[in-house]
mmCIF file of C-alpha atoms in Angstrom:
data_model
loop_
_atom_site.group_PDB
_atom_site.id
_atom_site.type_symbol
_atom_site.label_atom_id
_atom_site.label_comp_id
_atom_site.label_asym_id
_atom_site.label_seq_id
_atom_site.Cartn_x
_atom_site.Cartn_y
_atom_site.Cartn_z
ATOM 1 C CA MET A 1 129.263 116.366 145.996
ATOM 2 C CA PHE A 2 131.047 113.413 144.366
ATOM 3 C CA VAL A 3 129.939 111.093 147.200
ATOM 4 C CA SER A 4 126.334 112.251 146.714
ATOM 5 C CA PHE A 5 126.572 111.549 142.984
ATOM 6 C CA LEU A 6 127.841 108.016 143.660
ATOM 7 C CA ALA A 7 124.981 107.417 146.077
ATOM 8 C CA MET A 8 122.456 108.577 143.474
ATOM 9 C CA LEU A 9 124.086 106.328 140.868
ATOM 10 C CA ALA A 10 123.808 103.353 143.201
ATOM 11 C CA ARG A 11 120.111 104.046 143.780
ATOM 12 C CA LEU A 12 119.512 104.198 140.001
ATOM 13 C CA LEU A 13 121.309 100.896 139.496
ATOM 14 C CA ARG A 14 119.262 99.193 142.221
ATOM 15 C CA ALA A 15 116.019 100.570 140.731
ATOM 16 C CA GLY A 16 116.908 99.541 137.210
ATOM 17 C CA ALA A 17 116.445 103.114 136.025
ATOM 18 C CA LEU A 18 119.956 103.527 134.716
ATOM 19 C CA SER A 19 119.457 100.813 132.095
ATOM 20 C CA SER A 20 116.454 102.736 130.722
ATOM 21 C CA ILE A 21 118.490 105.915 130.576
ATOM 22 C CA LEU A 22 121.295 104.140 128.746
ATOM 23 C CA ILE A 23 118.828 102.612 126.265
ATOM 24 C CA ALA A 24 117.327 105.992 125.508
ATOM 25 C CA TRP A 25 120.575 107.928 125.388
ATOM 26 C CA PRO A 26 123.517 105.914 123.959
ATOM 27 C CA VAL A 27 126.839 107.658 123.508
ATOM 28 C CA HIS A 28 127.251 109.039 119.984
ATOM 29 C CA GLY A 29 130.434 108.969 117.941
ATOM 30 C CA ALA A 30 131.732 111.953 116.006
ATOM 31 C CA GLY A 31 132.497 110.745 112.493
ATOM 32 C CA GLY A 32 131.667 107.072 112.081
ATOM 33 C CA PRO A 33 128.756 105.649 110.120
ATOM 34 C CA VAL A 34 125.198 106.592 110.996
ATOM 35 C CA LEU A 35 123.307 103.409 111.773
ATOM 36 C CA VAL A 36 119.716 102.622 110.774
ATOM 37 C CA GLY A 37 118.032 99.468 112.074
ATOM 38 C CA LEU A 38 115.568 97.087 110.473
ATOM 39 C CA ASP A 39 113.683 94.661 112.704
ATOM 40 C CA ALA A 40 111.538 92.313 110.637
ATOM 41 C CA GLU A 41 110.448 88.741 109.941
ATOM 42 C CA PHE A 42 113.518 87.519 108.009
ATOM 43 C CA GLY A 43 113.383 83.941 109.309
ATOM 44 C CA LEU A 44 109.671 83.327 108.763
ATOM 45 C CA ASP A 45 108.983 80.502 106.306
ATOM 46 C CA ASN A 46 107.851 81.649 102.831
ATOM 47 C CA SER A 47 108.007 85.335 103.843
ATOM 48 C CA ILE A 48 109.513 87.910 101.474
ATOM 49 C CA SER A 49 108.353 91.104 103.200
ATOM 50 C CA ALA A 50 111.475 91.686 105.305
ATOM 51 C CA GLN A 51 113.684 91.067 102.280
ATOM 52 C CA ALA A 52 111.636 93.527 100.210
ATOM 53 C CA ILE A 53 111.929 96.219 102.881
ATOM 54 C CA GLU A 54 115.664 95.609 103.162
ATOM 55 C CA LEU A 55 116.039 95.905 99.389
ATOM 56 C CA GLY A 56 114.232 99.248 99.302
ATOM 57 C CA MET A 57 116.341 100.566 102.172
ATOM 58 C CA ARG A 58 119.605 99.400 100.602
ATOM 59 C CA VAL A 59 118.806 100.990 97.245
ATOM 60 C CA ALA A 60 118.110 104.305 98.981
ATOM 61 C CA ILE A 61 121.207 104.009 101.207
ATOM 62 C CA THR A 62 123.353 103.344 98.129
ATOM 63 C CA GLU A 63 122.030 106.507 96.498
ATOM 64 C CA ILE A 64 122.443 108.612 99.642
ATOM 65 C CA ASN A 65 125.994 107.415 100.274
ATOM 66 C CA ALA A 66 126.950 107.931 96.622
ATOM 67 C CA ALA A 67 125.752 111.536 96.953
ATOM 68 C CA GLY A 68 127.980 112.156 99.978
ATOM 69 C CA GLY A 69 126.128 110.534 102.847
ATOM 70 C CA VAL A 70 124.798 112.646 105.694
ATOM 71 C CA LEU A 71 126.189 115.181 108.165
ATOM 72 C CA GLY A 72 129.200 116.180 106.116
ATOM 73 C CA GLY A 73 130.188 112.855 104.642
ATOM 74 C CA ARG A 74 129.155 110.201 107.162
ATOM 75 C CA LYS A 75 127.894 107.023 105.501
ATOM 76 C CA LEU A 76 124.606 105.374 106.329
ATOM 77 C CA GLU A 77 124.873 101.743 107.440
ATOM 78 C CA LEU A 78 122.055 99.225 107.840
ATOM 79 C CA VAL A 79 121.799 96.910 110.868
ATOM 80 C CA THR A 80 119.224 94.085 110.662
ATOM 81 C CA ARG A 81 117.497 91.950 113.258
ATOM 82 C CA ASP A 82 115.091 89.018 112.808
ATOM 83 C CA HIS A 83 112.013 88.786 115.052
ATOM 84 C CA ARG A 84 110.487 85.865 113.068
ATOM 85 C CA SER A 85 107.020 87.402 113.721
ATOM 86 C CA ILE A 86 107.426 86.682 117.473
ATOM 87 C CA PRO A 87 106.712 89.738 119.691
ATOM 88 C CA ALA A 88 109.145 88.715 122.457
ATOM 89 C CA ARG A 89 111.970 88.553 119.930
ATOM 90 C CA GLY A 90 110.923 91.924 118.569
ATOM 91 C CA ILE A 91 111.051 93.551 122.012
ATOM 92 C CA ARG A 92 114.505 92.109 122.635
ATOM 93 C CA ASN A 93 115.688 93.325 119.234
ATOM 94 C CA ILE A 94 114.476 96.876 119.871
ATOM 95 C CA ARG A 95 116.390 96.976 123.162
ATOM 96 C CA GLU A 96 119.555 95.807 121.407
ATOM 97 C CA LEU A 97 119.194 98.299 118.574
ATOM 98 C CA ALA A 98 118.324 101.193 120.890
ATOM 99 C CA ALA A 99 121.553 100.647 122.853
ATOM 100 C CA MET A 100 123.757 101.077 119.759
ATOM 101 C CA PRO A 101 125.628 104.391 119.539
ATOM 102 C CA ASP A 102 124.710 106.403 116.453
ATOM 103 C CA LEU A 103 121.699 104.256 115.614
ATOM 104 C CA VAL A 104 119.248 106.985 114.719
ATOM 105 C CA ALA A 105 116.030 105.112 113.822
ATOM 106 C CA VAL A 106 114.501 101.683 113.204
ATOM 107 C CA PHE A 107 112.333 100.421 110.346
ATOM 108 C CA GLY A 108 109.761 97.697 110.957
ATOM 109 C CA GLY A 109 108.313 94.737 109.111
ATOM 110 C CA ARG A 110 104.935 93.410 108.065
ATOM 111 C CA PHE A 111 103.282 92.234 111.281
ATOM 112 C CA SER A 112 101.206 94.775 113.184
ATOM 113 C CA PRO A 113 100.788 92.508 116.266
ATOM 114 C CA VAL A 114 104.582 92.443 116.754
ATOM 115 C CA LEU A 115 104.912 96.197 116.436
ATOM 116 C CA ILE A 116 102.004 96.878 118.802
ATOM 117 C CA GLU A 117 103.764 94.786 121.462
ATOM 118 C CA GLN A 118 106.984 96.746 120.818
ATOM 119 C CA LEU A 119 105.355 100.152 121.358
ATOM 120 C CA PRO A 120 106.166 100.534 125.091
ATOM 121 C CA THR A 121 109.820 99.644 124.497
ATOM 122 C CA LEU A 122 110.058 102.077 121.593
ATOM 123 C CA ALA A 123 108.484 104.836 123.681
ATOM 124 C CA GLU A 124 110.915 104.132 126.527
ATOM 125 C CA ALA A 125 113.877 104.334 124.146
ATOM 126 C CA ARG A 126 112.627 107.504 122.419
ATOM 127 C CA LEU A 127 113.615 105.863 119.171
ATOM 128 C CA PRO A 128 112.179 107.134 115.865
ATOM 129 C CA PHE A 129 110.436 104.254 114.122
ATOM 130 C CA MET A 130 109.461 104.056 110.454
ATOM 131 C CA ALA A 131 106.537 101.690 109.836
ATOM 132 C CA VAL A 132 106.727 100.766 106.158
ATOM 133 C CA TRP A 133 104.307 97.824 105.947
ATOM 134 C CA SER A 134 102.281 97.243 109.135
ATOM 135 C CA SER A 135 98.869 98.898 108.929
ATOM 136 C CA ALA A 136 97.076 98.726 112.304
ATOM 137 C CA ASP A 137 95.787 102.159 113.345
ATOM 138 C CA ALA A 138 97.150 101.769 116.887
ATOM 139 C CA ILE A 139 100.736 101.895 115.628
ATOM 140 C CA ILE A 140 100.411 105.634 115.026
ATOM 141 C CA ASP A 141 97.417 106.299 117.300
ATOM 142 C CA ASN A 142 99.396 105.107 120.303
ATOM 143 C CA GLY A 143 98.685 107.886 122.820
ATOM 144 C CA THR A 144 102.299 108.985 123.314
ATOM 145 C CA ASP A 145 103.459 112.609 123.267
ATOM 146 C CA PRO A 146 105.813 113.200 121.624
ATOM 147 C CA ASN A 147 105.040 110.399 119.207
ATOM 148 C CA TYR A 148 108.129 108.668 117.789
ATOM 149 C CA MET A 149 106.153 106.513 115.336
ATOM 150 C CA PHE A 150 105.965 107.487 111.650
ATOM 151 C CA ARG A 151 104.345 105.529 108.833
ATOM 152 C CA VAL A 152 104.889 105.335 105.082
ATOM 153 C CA SER A 153 102.340 102.603 104.561
ATOM 154 C CA LEU A 154 98.677 101.704 104.488
ATOM 155 C CA ARG A 155 96.363 102.335 107.449
ATOM 156 C CA ASP A 156 93.506 99.947 108.264
ATOM 157 C CA SER A 157 90.990 102.762 108.684
ATOM 158 C CA LEU A 158 91.712 103.636 105.036
ATOM 159 C CA ALA A 159 92.140 100.076 103.767
ATOM 160 C CA MET A 160 88.889 98.553 104.976
ATOM 161 C CA PRO A 161 86.562 101.293 103.617
ATOM 162 C CA TYR A 162 88.391 101.141 100.295
ATOM 163 C CA MET A 163 87.979 97.370 100.062
ATOM 164 C CA LEU A 164 84.291 97.641 100.925
ATOM 165 C CA LYS A 165 83.864 100.378 98.323
ATOM 166 C CA SER A 166 85.606 98.150 95.786
ATOM 167 C CA ALA A 167 82.881 95.576 96.429
ATOM 168 C CA GLU A 168 80.233 98.283 95.982
ATOM 169 C CA ARG A 169 81.764 99.458 92.699
ATOM 170 C CA ARG A 170 81.490 95.910 91.418
ATOM 171 C CA GLY A 171 77.803 95.761 92.311
ATOM 172 C CA TYR A 172 77.927 93.625 95.469
ATOM 173 C CA THR A 173 75.443 94.669 98.153
ATOM 174 C CA ARG A 174 76.221 92.054 100.838
ATOM 175 C CA VAL A 175 79.808 91.491 101.892
ATOM 176 C CA GLY A 176 81.267 89.025 104.395
ATOM 177 C CA LEU A 177 84.354 89.724 106.521
ATOM 178 C CA LEU A 178 86.818 86.856 107.001
ATOM 179 C CA LEU A 179 89.365 88.074 109.541
ATOM 180 C CA THR A 180 92.454 86.828 111.347
ATOM 181 C CA ASN A 181 91.976 86.622 115.121
ATOM 182 C CA THR A 182 94.812 89.069 115.905
ATOM 183 C CA ALA A 183 95.237 92.767 116.646
ATOM 184 C CA TRP A 184 95.432 93.304 112.879
ATOM 185 C CA GLY A 185 92.111 91.550 112.294
ATOM 186 C CA ARG A 186 90.435 93.447 115.126
ATOM 187 C CA SER A 187 91.770 96.733 113.770
ATOM 188 C CA ASN A 188 90.109 95.941 110.456
ATOM 189 C CA GLU A 189 86.851 94.888 112.106
ATOM 190 C CA ALA A 190 86.711 98.227 113.923
ATOM 191 C CA ALA A 191 87.371 100.076 110.652
ATOM 192 C CA ALA A 192 84.594 98.121 108.922
ATOM 193 C CA MET A 193 82.107 98.879 111.695
ATOM 194 C CA ARG A 194 82.950 102.593 111.596
ATOM 195 C CA HIS A 195 82.444 102.617 107.839
ATOM 196 C CA ALA A 196 79.116 100.772 108.104
ATOM 197 C CA SER A 197 77.834 103.066 110.871
ATOM 198 C CA ALA A 198 78.716 106.227 108.956
ATOM 199 C CA GLY A 199 75.577 105.742 106.875
ATOM 200 C CA LYS A 200 77.262 106.104 103.479
ATOM 201 C CA ALA A 201 77.945 102.435 102.767
ATOM 202 C CA ARG A 202 75.790 100.899 100.042
ATOM 203 C CA ALA A 203 77.001 97.370 100.756
ATOM 204 C CA ARG A 204 75.833 95.724 103.991
ATOM 205 C CA ILE A 205 78.096 93.511 106.070
ATOM 206 C CA ALA A 206 76.437 90.096 105.913
ATOM 207 C CA GLY A 207 78.526 88.715 108.743
ATOM 208 C CA THR A 208 81.986 88.346 110.257
ATOM 209 C CA ALA A 209 83.931 85.095 110.593
ATOM 210 C CA TRP A 210 87.243 84.626 112.377
ATOM 211 C CA TYR A 211 90.075 82.173 111.914
ATOM 212 C CA ASN A 212 93.241 81.583 113.930
ATOM 213 C CA TRP A 213 96.830 81.806 112.798
ATOM 214 C CA ARG A 214 98.057 78.473 111.426
ATOM 215 C CA ASP A 215 94.540 77.106 110.916
ATOM 216 C CA SER A 216 94.632 74.302 108.352
ATOM 217 C CA THR A 217 91.318 75.356 106.763
ATOM 218 C CA LEU A 218 89.351 78.599 106.375
ATOM 219 C CA MET A 219 86.364 76.910 104.752
ATOM 220 C CA PRO A 220 84.068 76.864 107.837
ATOM 221 C CA GLY A 221 84.121 80.658 108.068
ATOM 222 C CA TYR A 222 83.820 81.040 104.316
ATOM 223 C CA LYS A 223 80.749 78.785 104.206
ATOM 224 C CA ARG A 224 79.086 80.616 107.109
ATOM 225 C CA LEU A 225 79.488 83.915 105.293
ATOM 226 C CA ARG A 226 78.228 82.476 102.006
ATOM 227 C CA ASP A 227 75.234 80.937 103.776
ATOM 228 C CA ALA A 228 74.545 84.348 105.381
ATOM 229 C CA GLY A 229 74.116 85.805 101.901
ATOM 230 C CA ALA A 230 77.544 87.302 101.252
ATOM 231 C CA GLN A 231 78.167 87.975 97.564
ATOM 232 C CA ALA A 232 81.864 88.729 98.085
ATOM 233 C CA ILE A 233 84.416 88.192 100.871
ATOM 234 C CA VAL A 234 86.743 90.846 102.287
ATOM 235 C CA LEU A 235 89.729 88.856 103.534
ATOM 236 C CA VAL A 236 92.324 89.954 106.089
ATOM 237 C CA ALA A 237 95.057 87.333 105.916
ATOM 238 C CA ASN A 238 98.697 86.719 105.272
ATOM 239 C CA ASP A 239 100.014 84.555 102.462
ATOM 240 C CA ASP A 240 99.848 81.140 104.153
ATOM 241 C CA GLU A 241 96.192 81.272 105.186
ATOM 242 C CA ALA A 242 95.089 83.083 102.032
ATOM 243 C CA ALA A 243 96.680 80.384 99.869
ATOM 244 C CA ILE A 244 94.790 77.715 101.799
ATOM 245 C CA LEU A 245 91.516 79.550 101.201
ATOM 246 C CA VAL A 246 92.192 80.028 97.478
ATOM 247 C CA ARG A 247 92.894 76.322 96.996
ATOM 248 C CA GLU A 248 89.741 75.440 98.936
ATOM 249 C CA ILE A 249 87.564 77.843 96.929
ATOM 250 C CA ALA A 250 88.979 76.582 93.624
ATOM 251 C CA ALA A 251 87.928 73.060 94.600
ATOM 252 C CA LEU A 252 84.277 74.173 94.896
ATOM 253 C CA PRO A 253 81.796 74.210 92.001
ATOM 254 C CA PRO A 254 82.150 77.525 90.090
ATOM 255 C CA ALA A 255 78.764 78.797 91.326
ATOM 256 C CA GLN A 256 80.008 78.600 94.932
ATOM 257 C CA ARG A 257 83.225 80.564 94.367
ATOM 258 C CA LEU A 258 82.766 84.049 95.804
ATOM 259 C CA PRO A 259 85.078 86.908 94.778
ATOM 260 C CA ILE A 260 87.818 87.636 97.310
ATOM 261 C CA ILE A 261 88.839 91.229 98.035
ATOM 262 C CA SER A 262 92.010 90.922 100.082
ATOM 263 C CA HIS A 263 94.132 93.010 102.397
ATOM 264 C CA TRP A 264 97.749 93.179 101.342
ATOM 265 C CA GLY A 265 99.348 90.769 103.808
ATOM 266 C CA VAL A 266 99.190 88.144 101.055
ATOM 267 C CA THR A 267 101.841 90.030 99.058
ATOM 268 C CA GLY A 268 104.413 89.629 101.835
ATOM 269 C CA GLY A 269 105.096 85.963 101.140
ATOM 270 C CA ASP A 270 105.139 83.326 98.422
ATOM 271 C CA PHE A 271 101.373 83.500 98.026
ATOM 272 C CA VAL A 272 101.445 82.837 94.278
ATOM 273 C CA GLY A 273 103.605 79.745 94.698
ATOM 274 C CA GLN A 274 101.543 78.400 97.594
ATOM 275 C CA ALA A 275 98.202 79.013 95.873
ATOM 276 C CA GLY A 276 99.439 77.457 92.638
ATOM 277 C CA PRO A 277 97.151 77.117 89.593
ATOM 278 C CA ALA A 278 94.099 77.568 91.844
ATOM 279 C CA LEU A 279 94.777 81.316 91.961
ATOM 280 C CA GLN A 280 93.714 81.714 88.330
ATOM 281 C CA GLN A 281 90.418 79.962 89.092
ATOM 282 C CA VAL A 282 89.395 82.446 91.810
ATOM 283 C CA ASP A 283 88.382 86.091 91.418
ATOM 284 C CA PHE A 284 91.068 87.501 93.720
ATOM 285 C CA THR A 285 92.009 91.187 94.083
ATOM 286 C CA VAL A 286 94.313 92.768 96.650
ATOM 287 C CA ILE A 287 94.634 96.322 97.934
ATOM 288 C CA GLN A 288 97.886 98.183 97.292
ATOM 289 C CA THR A 289 99.263 101.684 97.751
ATOM 290 C CA PHE A 290 101.681 101.531 94.857
ATOM 291 C CA SER A 291 102.466 99.965 91.511
ATOM 292 C CA PHE A 292 105.817 100.332 89.783
ATOM 293 C CA SER A 293 103.873 100.677 86.527
ATOM 294 C CA GLN A 294 102.420 103.969 87.826
ATOM 295 C CA ALA A 295 105.560 105.455 89.427
ATOM 296 C CA ASP A 296 107.008 108.830 88.493
ATOM 297 C CA PRO A 297 109.236 108.074 85.449
ATOM 298 C CA LYS A 298 112.223 110.107 86.610
ATOM 299 C CA VAL A 299 112.286 108.637 90.132
ATOM 300 C CA LEU A 300 111.672 105.149 88.724
ATOM 301 C CA GLN A 301 114.607 105.465 86.317
ATOM 302 C CA ARG A 302 116.921 106.480 89.158
ATOM 303 C CA PHE A 303 115.673 103.622 91.315
ATOM 304 C CA MET A 304 116.036 101.026 88.553
ATOM 305 C CA THR A 305 119.531 102.240 87.666
ATOM 306 C CA THR A 306 120.661 101.856 91.270
ATOM 307 C CA LEU A 307 118.876 98.527 91.618
ATOM 308 C CA ALA A 308 120.600 97.205 88.494
ATOM 309 C CA SER A 309 123.986 97.892 90.100
ATOM 310 C CA MET A 310 123.000 95.756 93.097
ATOM 311 C CA SER A 311 120.690 93.033 91.779
ATOM 312 C CA PRO A 312 119.975 91.007 88.619
ATOM 313 C CA VAL A 313 116.347 92.219 88.650
ATOM 314 C CA GLY A 314 115.802 93.861 85.267
ATOM 315 C CA ARG A 315 112.012 94.376 85.002
ATOM 316 C CA ILE A 316 109.593 96.040 87.345
ATOM 317 C CA GLU A 317 107.389 92.920 87.083
ATOM 318 C CA ASP A 318 110.191 90.923 88.737
ATOM 319 C CA ILE A 319 110.234 93.060 91.900
ATOM 320 C CA ARG A 320 108.505 91.008 94.577
ATOM 321 C CA ALA A 321 106.405 92.640 97.316
ATOM 322 C CA PRO A 322 106.508 96.028 95.558
ATOM 323 C CA VAL A 323 104.887 98.036 98.355
ATOM 324 C CA GLY A 324 107.557 96.943 100.833
ATOM 325 C CA VAL A 325 110.341 97.945 98.457
ATOM 326 C CA ALA A 326 108.833 101.300 97.503
ATOM 327 C CA HIS A 327 107.725 102.346 100.988
ATOM 328 C CA ALA A 328 111.125 101.532 102.488
ATOM 329 C CA TYR A 329 112.934 103.335 99.656
ATOM 330 C CA ASP A 330 110.934 106.523 100.155
ATOM 331 C CA ALA A 331 111.071 106.345 103.958
ATOM 332 C CA MET A 332 114.861 105.961 103.909
ATOM 333 C CA HIS A 333 115.239 109.059 101.760
ATOM 334 C CA LEU A 334 112.882 110.951 104.075
ATOM 335 C CA LEU A 335 114.874 109.859 107.128
ATOM 336 C CA ALA A 336 118.129 111.027 105.516
ATOM 337 C CA ARG A 337 116.572 114.429 104.891
ATOM 338 C CA ALA A 338 115.482 114.563 108.537
ATOM 339 C CA ILE A 339 119.008 113.721 109.737
ATOM 340 C CA ALA A 340 120.361 116.549 107.573
ATOM 341 C CA LYS A 341 117.725 118.948 108.891
ATOM 342 C CA ALA A 342 118.431 117.957 112.498
ATOM 343 C CA GLY A 343 122.164 118.379 111.946
ATOM 344 C CA SER A 344 122.907 115.452 114.253
ATOM 345 C CA THR A 345 122.059 111.860 115.079
ATOM 346 C CA GLU A 346 120.282 112.836 118.314
ATOM 347 C CA ARG A 347 116.996 110.957 118.189
ATOM 348 C CA PRO A 348 114.683 113.684 119.552
ATOM 349 C CA ALA A 349 116.130 116.138 117.045
ATOM 350 C CA VAL A 350 115.603 113.700 114.171
ATOM 351 C CA ARG A 351 112.057 113.004 115.360
ATOM 352 C CA ASP A 352 111.298 116.732 115.388
ATOM 353 C CA ALA A 353 112.871 117.159 111.953
ATOM 354 C CA LEU A 354 110.637 114.452 110.469
ATOM 355 C CA GLU A 355 107.668 116.665 111.342
ATOM 356 C CA ARG A 356 109.221 119.655 109.553
ATOM 357 C CA LEU A 357 110.368 118.258 106.197
ATOM 358 C CA GLY A 358 109.488 120.062 102.996
ATOM 359 C CA SER A 359 108.156 118.557 99.793
ATOM 360 C CA TYR A 360 109.822 115.462 98.379
ATOM 361 C CA ARG A 361 109.114 113.497 95.212
ATOM 362 C CA GLY A 362 109.372 109.792 95.961
ATOM 363 C CA LEU A 363 108.455 106.594 94.182
ATOM 364 C CA VAL A 364 105.058 106.338 95.852
ATOM 365 C CA ARG A 365 103.969 109.976 95.744
ATOM 366 C CA LEU A 366 104.858 113.639 95.970
ATOM 367 C CA TYR A 367 105.013 114.252 99.719
ATOM 368 C CA GLN A 368 103.809 117.797 100.543
ATOM 369 C CA PRO A 369 105.035 117.320 103.276
ATOM 370 C CA PRO A 370 105.302 113.674 104.381
ATOM 371 C CA PHE A 371 104.529 114.393 108.049
ATOM 372 C CA THR A 372 103.422 117.214 110.319
ATOM 373 C CA LYS A 373 103.218 117.629 114.087
ATOM 374 C CA ASP A 374 99.623 116.367 114.005
ATOM 375 C CA ARG A 375 99.937 113.813 111.168
ATOM 376 C CA HIS A 376 102.457 110.980 111.196
ATOM 377 C CA GLU A 377 100.852 109.193 108.227
ATOM 378 C CA ALA A 378 102.568 109.862 104.892
ATOM 379 C CA LEU A 379 99.999 108.158 102.652
ATOM 380 C CA GLY A 380 96.313 108.860 102.082
ATOM 381 C CA PRO A 381 93.303 107.475 100.235
ATOM 382 C CA GLU A 382 94.508 108.864 96.912
ATOM 383 C CA GLN A 383 97.325 106.274 96.876
ATOM 384 C CA LEU A 384 95.001 103.251 97.105
ATOM 385 C CA LEU A 385 94.301 100.840 94.252
ATOM 386 C CA MET A 386 93.231 97.249 93.702
ATOM 387 C CA ALA A 387 95.556 94.812 91.951
ATOM 388 C CA ARG A 388 95.455 91.292 90.501
ATOM 389 C CA PHE A 389 98.026 88.550 90.055
ATOM 390 C CA ARG A 390 98.685 87.697 86.415
ATOM 391 C CA ALA A 391 99.298 84.122 85.374
ATOM 392 C CA ASP A 392 103.072 84.807 85.504
ATOM 393 C CA GLY A 393 102.762 85.975 89.145
ATOM 394 C CA ALA A 394 103.193 89.693 88.448
ATOM 395 C CA LEU A 395 100.953 91.994 90.487
ATOM 396 C CA VAL A 396 99.278 94.591 88.261
ATOM 397 C CA PRO A 397 96.551 97.246 88.753
ATOM 398 C CA ALA A 398 93.075 95.736 88.472
ATOM 399 C CA GLY A 399 91.048 98.810 87.545
ATOM 400 C CA LYS A 400 88.257 98.555 90.133
#
């Protein structure tokens, strides 16, 4: 029998199957810390999204550990990795994190294209993943069963209709789409087409223009959309490209400056600093799922008290990239509740427990419940709002 086992082991090693098994099923310790990973874009120039997510997670971890930790006193411990928005780095990072004993789940960063490339590796590792910023539909609608992906964040199929409806509420009947030529941009194009074909949209899509990552100008696409009759532009961009566009629009005569209704990637970097004074010369609104000014007072007080013990930030207006902070804070508390419900750090058990959590009052919303077997999206259309940047850089609700 033992000889047969050794022969089988040798066959697995030659086939490379044993490495997959070891990735999916690391050996768990009995009483050490419970590890939670964060793989995000820490090293990307001007980006603040990864740092915001880390801050939200650390505030929640501090609260959880102060209350006794999980599983009878085990402390939560955060492990970070930097993918720099490069998918190959992200895949490597997931393999490293998945091989760590007692690492129970991973949180992700801002970039949907990175996470979409990581999906096969995550499925192979059977590793619960909390998406707390990335919004592409395919992250959750990934075709796996059981699905290990959970999201406390915006979804493009909610975001794009809401942005188009924001244009309608402001009286615009022809809207142009200016989209990044990535999986994120294509996800938003598909959402826009579904909304337009549903027959309920009052605003027509005047045209679609694409730009590439790291383009030095977005003005050719902007001009094509304006020439096509667009009265407003729905922009899907991150901070770098959006800042370029804002500066270019501000340099135009006022009559040629179309309102910009933006996806939220701009809030993940130093958009205000890069746009400079031009931002106050452009009608620029951005979709959000959360504002600290609208948070539940009791939960907000607890959060701010813990934050004050860790950081010099004293006002909610000083919290940068608020959605990243708030989503990660809530998701970390939800994960801790799932670990307690599972009664172990076994990943399949924690995944199952995430689908069976009860109600929880977080910063972003009252989750009733956050997830179910058929719904791995914790947020809905009722969380959406438009926001504007004040002259001091603070992001505040815009009304429409």
